[in-house]
């Protein structure tokens, strides 16, 4: 195996501690109540759910926990990277290509990330030299609800993104037992291709100040103009199920959402734009370093000590050796988890820079965004062709 065993055990324990009083079961009961069935039919369905929950759902988590504890005490679990397995490096390269939507090699991705890290670090240094107190106090966005954020973004974003006729949505909290205190802040439920359900954004009740820039950034990533808008555009404008779902290139969908969350920063006109630029630069620096560490662990075979030294040199501060180990194990157990987001963002950002260079004053952000959105879930070879077609259409005839 290659798992962070203790984190799996802790997660299962959190589910099991609530037992039949779990908000997961309560939430399913609420869904039955919303169907307006007869009291007898509703009671029957609830009883079926209760039995399934207590006789199958909870025992399954108990089984997982027991097996993980057995492996923790006496099993064979690789606590280093894929490089420690036979053919592990070759597997990692294929996994990297799958998760970056391109055929670039590990060394090519490493080089791109090193150059990008240096560029964004220089950008951040220049911003701090301009305003030395930039990070002395975190500004507040002034929002008190997710709905207000999304409604405001929706008013402004069509200056930069093509219009979509139907953007209705619903926000629902993630059940507290399965919500992590340090993991997913929010996520978008991708709707079925053949359904008509309202789009749903799930938010983590355990995380974050709702008026923080970080919360706004997450909502823009998962909501508007990120995933929720991205899929609304896709379902309304693309006819190919292959492009809408089957090809499934995570680097395009996640890279677009990171690009969208950064584009949405301009709508925060009440927050210092230099702070927002620094916030974005710092996020990119952090995740480019993490991707380089991921390559180090899984391709170069770094130990925890080598990882800790690299991260320290990159500016990460860990209070204890246990904190270093925890971060190492997160990457070790989840190879290529961050590449779709930040290598994907790099690819889109590079295409935008290329289009701006080719078109000069003829460049139009809204038309460029339409060119990348029409790609659907396709790999970057398709996105590049759509951008090339946009550039060709904008250039004046010779």
PDB file of C-alpha atoms in Angstrom, residues 111-127 277 280-282 284-285 288 292 345-346 349 353:
ATOM      1  CA  UNK A 111      11.658  23.265 -15.593  1.00  0.00           C
ATOM      2  CA  UNK A 112       8.405  25.155 -16.184  1.00  0.00           C
ATOM      3  CA  UNK A 113       7.578  25.137 -12.472  1.00  0.00           C
ATOM      4  CA  UNK A 114      11.079  26.285 -11.470  1.00  0.00           C
ATOM      5  CA  UNK A 115      10.938  29.204 -13.915  1.00  0.00           C
ATOM      6  CA  UNK A 116       7.398  30.117 -12.856  1.00  0.00           C
ATOM      7  CA  UNK A 117       8.354  29.955  -9.163  1.00  0.00           C
ATOM      8  CA  UNK A 118      11.248  32.359  -9.758  1.00  0.00           C
ATOM      9  CA  UNK A 119       9.132  34.771 -11.828  1.00  0.00           C
ATOM     10  CA  UNK A 120       6.317  34.989  -9.272  1.00  0.00           C
ATOM     11  CA  UNK A 121       8.759  35.287  -6.365  1.00  0.00           C
ATOM     12  CA  UNK A 122      10.355  38.279  -8.096  1.00  0.00           C
ATOM     13  CA  UNK A 123       6.900  39.773  -8.677  1.00  0.00           C
ATOM     14  CA  UNK A 124       6.049  39.389  -4.984  1.00  0.00           C
ATOM     15  CA  UNK A 125       9.330  40.947  -3.875  1.00  0.00           C
ATOM     16  CA  UNK A 126       8.665  43.985  -6.082  1.00  0.00           C
ATOM     17  CA  UNK A 127       5.179  44.388  -4.596  1.00  0.00           C
ATOM     18  CA  UNK A 277      -1.856  40.876  -6.592  1.00  0.00           C
ATOM     19  CA  UNK A 280      -2.169  35.734  -6.021  1.00  0.00           C
ATOM     20  CA  UNK A 281       1.617  35.791  -6.386  1.00  0.00           C
ATOM     21  CA  UNK A 282       2.032  34.180  -2.966  1.00  0.00           C
ATOM     22  CA  UNK A 284       1.281  30.617  -7.062  1.00  0.00           C
ATOM     23  CA  UNK A 285       4.703  30.594  -5.390  1.00  0.00           C
ATOM     24  CA  UNK A 288       4.596  25.781  -7.651  1.00  0.00           C
ATOM     25  CA  UNK A 292       8.269  20.680  -7.313  1.00  0.00           C
ATOM     26  CA  UNK A 345      -3.446  27.474 -14.692  1.00  0.00           C
ATOM     27  CA  UNK A 346       0.053  27.977 -16.071  1.00  0.00           C
ATOM     28  CA  UNK A 349      -2.021  31.898 -18.500  1.00  0.00           C
ATOM     29  CA  UNK A 353       0.145  35.893 -22.815  1.00  0.00           C
TER      30      UNK A 353
END
